[in-house]
Amino acid sequence: MSKQRRPDRRGFTLVEVLLVLVILVVIASLAVTAYGPIQKRAYINAAKTQIGAFETPLEAYRLDVGDYPSTEQGLEALRTAPSDLPNEEKWAGPYLGKAVPLDPWDQPYQYAYPGTHEEGKPDIWSMGPDMMDGTDDDVGNWSTTQ
């Protein structure tokens, strides 16, 4: 009599595969949930850095022209000479090497001079994650709590 050999069964059962999938889904959902606040913090820090980077070219503009750009002239005055400058020869720009960047939420940075937060200085801010001006999540050169 010959014995029939059963082939060795190798591999995972359906229950084992489903258990691994459930564990992976739980881990992925935890990672995605944690990613939102981390990304928000990274965007806020990027906005603060960019706002700080505007200060040097604005100061160079002020030294050349005699004052900061007006609210109407805005940050674009760092790239092209405003048409309403009393003495265009004093403008020695461009003061920014590239176009005025957008904030991390793809919105333009806001600019006002004279500012309301520090006397004699302009206010520069991003409307923040909610993209609405004047709310608590705005990030500006006066921000200390974000």
mmCIF file of C-alpha atoms in Angstrom:
data_model
loop_
_atom_site.group_PDB
_atom_site.id
_atom_site.type_symbol
_atom_site.label_atom_id
_atom_site.label_comp_id
_atom_site.label_asym_id
_atom_site.label_seq_id
_atom_site.Cartn_x
_atom_site.Cartn_y
_atom_site.Cartn_z
ATOM 1 C CA MET A 1 0.000 0.000 0.000
ATOM 2 C CA SER A 2 1.270 3.303 -0.878
ATOM 3 C CA LYS A 3 0.767 6.234 1.365
ATOM 4 C CA GLN A 4 -0.425 9.436 -0.123
ATOM 5 C CA ARG A 5 1.430 12.402 1.132
ATOM 6 C CA ARG A 6 -0.482 15.516 1.806
ATOM 7 C CA PRO A 7 1.170 18.625 0.547
ATOM 8 C CA ASP A 8 2.350 20.955 3.263
ATOM 9 C CA ARG A 9 -0.030 23.808 3.686
ATOM 10 C CA ARG A 10 1.705 27.097 3.960
ATOM 11 C CA GLY A 11 0.322 30.591 4.119
ATOM 12 C CA PHE A 12 -2.100 32.568 6.195
ATOM 13 C CA THR A 13 -5.700 31.885 6.980
ATOM 14 C CA LEU A 14 -8.371 34.361 6.037
ATOM 15 C CA VAL A 15 -8.824 35.315 9.695
ATOM 16 C CA GLU A 16 -5.115 36.094 10.057
ATOM 17 C CA VAL A 17 -5.109 38.268 6.942
ATOM 18 C CA LEU A 18 -8.205 40.161 8.103
ATOM 19 C CA LEU A 19 -6.687 40.704 11.545
ATOM 20 C CA VAL A 20 -3.540 42.201 10.016
ATOM 21 C CA LEU A 21 -5.652 44.450 7.773
ATOM 22 C CA VAL A 22 -7.669 45.704 10.748
ATOM 23 C CA ILE A 23 -4.461 46.490 12.645
ATOM 24 C CA LEU A 24 -3.041 48.365 9.632
ATOM 25 C CA VAL A 25 -6.249 50.390 9.235
ATOM 26 C CA VAL A 26 -6.169 51.370 12.920
ATOM 27 C CA ILE A 27 -2.512 52.437 12.692
ATOM 28 C CA ALA A 28 -3.157 54.391 9.472
ATOM 29 C CA SER A 29 -6.140 56.205 10.973
ATOM 30 C CA LEU A 30 -4.076 57.190 14.006
ATOM 31 C CA ALA A 31 -1.321 58.518 11.744
ATOM 32 C CA VAL A 32 -3.768 60.527 9.627
ATOM 33 C CA THR A 33 -5.434 61.968 12.720
ATOM 34 C CA ALA A 34 -2.079 63.074 14.117
ATOM 35 C CA TYR A 35 -0.968 64.535 10.766
ATOM 36 C CA GLY A 36 -3.523 67.389 10.720
ATOM 37 C CA PRO A 37 -2.246 69.288 13.781
ATOM 38 C CA ILE A 38 1.365 68.666 12.769
ATOM 39 C CA GLN A 39 0.747 70.090 9.301
ATOM 40 C CA LYS A 40 -1.113 73.095 10.740
ATOM 41 C CA ARG A 41 1.828 73.855 13.064
ATOM 42 C CA ALA A 42 4.283 73.497 10.161
ATOM 43 C CA TYR A 43 2.243 75.932 8.042
ATOM 44 C CA ILE A 44 2.072 78.447 10.898
ATOM 45 C CA ASN A 45 5.842 78.235 11.369
ATOM 46 C CA ALA A 46 6.393 78.644 7.616
ATOM 47 C CA ALA A 47 4.185 81.754 7.606
ATOM 48 C CA LYS A 48 6.090 83.230 10.571
ATOM 49 C CA THR A 49 9.391 82.591 8.807
ATOM 50 C CA GLN A 50 8.228 84.210 5.578
ATOM 51 C CA ILE A 51 6.794 87.212 7.411
ATOM 52 C CA GLY A 52 10.138 87.623 9.176
ATOM 53 C CA ALA A 53 11.894 87.416 5.805
ATOM 54 C CA PHE A 54 9.905 90.445 4.568
ATOM 55 C CA GLU A 55 11.360 92.651 7.291
ATOM 56 C CA THR A 56 14.880 92.987 5.811
ATOM 57 C CA PRO A 57 13.734 94.060 2.320
ATOM 58 C CA LEU A 58 11.172 96.405 3.882
ATOM 59 C CA GLU A 59 13.893 98.008 5.978
ATOM 60 C CA ALA A 60 16.120 98.405 2.890
ATOM 61 C CA TYR A 61 13.186 100.026 1.063
ATOM 62 C CA ARG A 62 12.633 102.398 3.996
ATOM 63 C CA LEU A 63 16.304 103.387 4.078
ATOM 64 C CA ASP A 64 16.338 104.110 0.330
ATOM 65 C CA VAL A 65 12.951 105.767 -0.112
ATOM 66 C CA GLY A 66 12.555 107.337 3.325
ATOM 67 C CA ASP A 67 9.475 105.435 4.478
ATOM 68 C CA TYR A 68 7.823 102.032 4.241
ATOM 69 C CA PRO A 69 5.478 101.304 1.335
ATOM 70 C CA SER A 70 1.940 102.503 1.938
ATOM 71 C CA THR A 71 -0.921 100.072 2.430
ATOM 72 C CA GLU A 72 -1.989 100.719 -1.166
ATOM 73 C CA GLN A 73 1.517 100.054 -2.520
ATOM 74 C CA GLY A 74 1.785 96.896 -0.431
ATOM 75 C CA LEU A 75 4.500 94.285 -0.596
ATOM 76 C CA GLU A 76 4.549 94.545 -4.389
ATOM 77 C CA ALA A 77 6.519 97.792 -3.889
ATOM 78 C CA LEU A 78 9.445 95.553 -2.987
ATOM 79 C CA ARG A 79 9.407 94.134 -6.546
ATOM 80 C CA THR A 80 8.451 97.093 -8.722
ATOM 81 C CA ALA A 81 8.774 100.800 -8.097
ATOM 82 C CA PRO A 82 5.400 102.272 -7.142
ATOM 83 C CA SER A 83 4.118 104.777 -9.693
ATOM 84 C CA ASP A 84 3.188 107.243 -6.957
ATOM 85 C CA LEU A 85 6.683 107.646 -5.460
ATOM 86 C CA PRO A 86 7.578 111.332 -5.129
ATOM 87 C CA ASN A 87 11.192 110.618 -6.092
ATOM 88 C CA GLU A 88 11.505 107.422 -8.132
ATOM 89 C CA GLU A 89 15.300 107.712 -8.293
ATOM 90 C CA LYS A 90 15.531 106.773 -4.626
ATOM 91 C CA TRP A 91 13.956 103.383 -5.269
ATOM 92 C CA ALA A 92 16.916 100.987 -5.605
ATOM 93 C CA GLY A 93 15.008 97.728 -5.908
ATOM 94 C CA PRO A 94 13.884 95.177 -6.543
ATOM 95 C CA TYR A 95 14.226 94.333 -2.877
ATOM 96 C CA LEU A 96 12.836 90.822 -3.303
ATOM 97 C CA GLY A 97 14.566 88.415 -5.665
ATOM 98 C CA LYS A 98 11.330 86.737 -6.740
ATOM 99 C CA ALA A 99 7.641 87.538 -6.847
ATOM 100 C CA VAL A 100 5.950 88.162 -3.520
ATOM 101 C CA PRO A 101 5.149 84.643 -2.319
ATOM 102 C CA LEU A 102 1.760 83.398 -1.204
ATOM 103 C CA ASP A 103 1.268 82.188 2.342
ATOM 104 C CA PRO A 104 1.206 78.430 3.084
ATOM 105 C CA TRP A 105 -2.568 78.402 2.466
ATOM 106 C CA ASP A 106 -2.038 79.882 -1.040
ATOM 107 C CA GLN A 107 -3.396 83.290 -0.071
ATOM 108 C CA PRO A 108 -1.606 86.634 -0.443
ATOM 109 C CA TYR A 109 0.076 88.070 2.619
ATOM 110 C CA GLN A 110 -1.690 91.117 4.025
ATOM 111 C CA TYR A 111 0.162 94.388 4.547
ATOM 112 C CA ALA A 112 -0.756 97.664 6.228
ATOM 113 C CA TYR A 113 1.310 100.774 6.884
ATOM 114 C CA PRO A 114 1.111 102.462 9.222
ATOM 115 C CA GLY A 115 0.483 99.376 11.298
ATOM 116 C CA THR A 116 -1.679 99.149 14.386
ATOM 117 C CA HIS A 117 0.479 96.811 16.463
ATOM 118 C CA GLU A 118 3.855 98.551 16.647
ATOM 119 C CA GLU A 119 4.156 102.285 16.164
ATOM 120 C CA GLY A 120 6.105 103.305 13.087
ATOM 121 C CA LYS A 121 6.201 99.774 11.679
ATOM 122 C CA PRO A 122 4.072 98.000 9.089
ATOM 123 C CA ASP A 123 1.792 95.096 9.928
ATOM 124 C CA ILE A 124 2.378 91.988 7.829
ATOM 125 C CA TRP A 125 0.121 88.987 8.321
ATOM 126 C CA SER A 126 -1.387 85.840 6.919
ATOM 127 C CA MET A 127 -5.072 85.165 7.419
ATOM 128 C CA GLY A 128 -4.103 81.711 8.683
ATOM 129 C CA PRO A 129 -5.777 78.332 8.267
ATOM 130 C CA ASP A 130 -9.347 79.675 8.180
ATOM 131 C CA MET A 131 -8.388 82.225 5.471
ATOM 132 C CA MET A 132 -10.494 84.893 7.192
ATOM 133 C CA ASP A 133 -9.006 88.218 8.217
ATOM 134 C CA GLY A 134 -9.232 89.338 11.829
ATOM 135 C CA THR A 135 -9.684 85.934 13.452
ATOM 136 C CA ASP A 136 -7.634 84.313 16.201
ATOM 137 C CA ASP A 137 -5.638 82.137 13.829
ATOM 138 C CA ASP A 138 -4.099 85.056 11.899
ATOM 139 C CA VAL A 139 -0.297 84.913 11.862
ATOM 140 C CA GLY A 140 1.423 88.295 11.871
ATOM 141 C CA ASN A 141 4.648 90.046 12.687
ATOM 142 C CA TRP A 142 3.042 90.914 16.018
ATOM 143 C CA SER A 143 1.921 87.341 16.830
ATOM 144 C CA THR A 144 3.264 85.955 20.070
ATOM 145 C CA THR A 145 0.804 83.180 20.931
ATOM 146 C CA GLN A 146 0.627 81.064 17.748
#
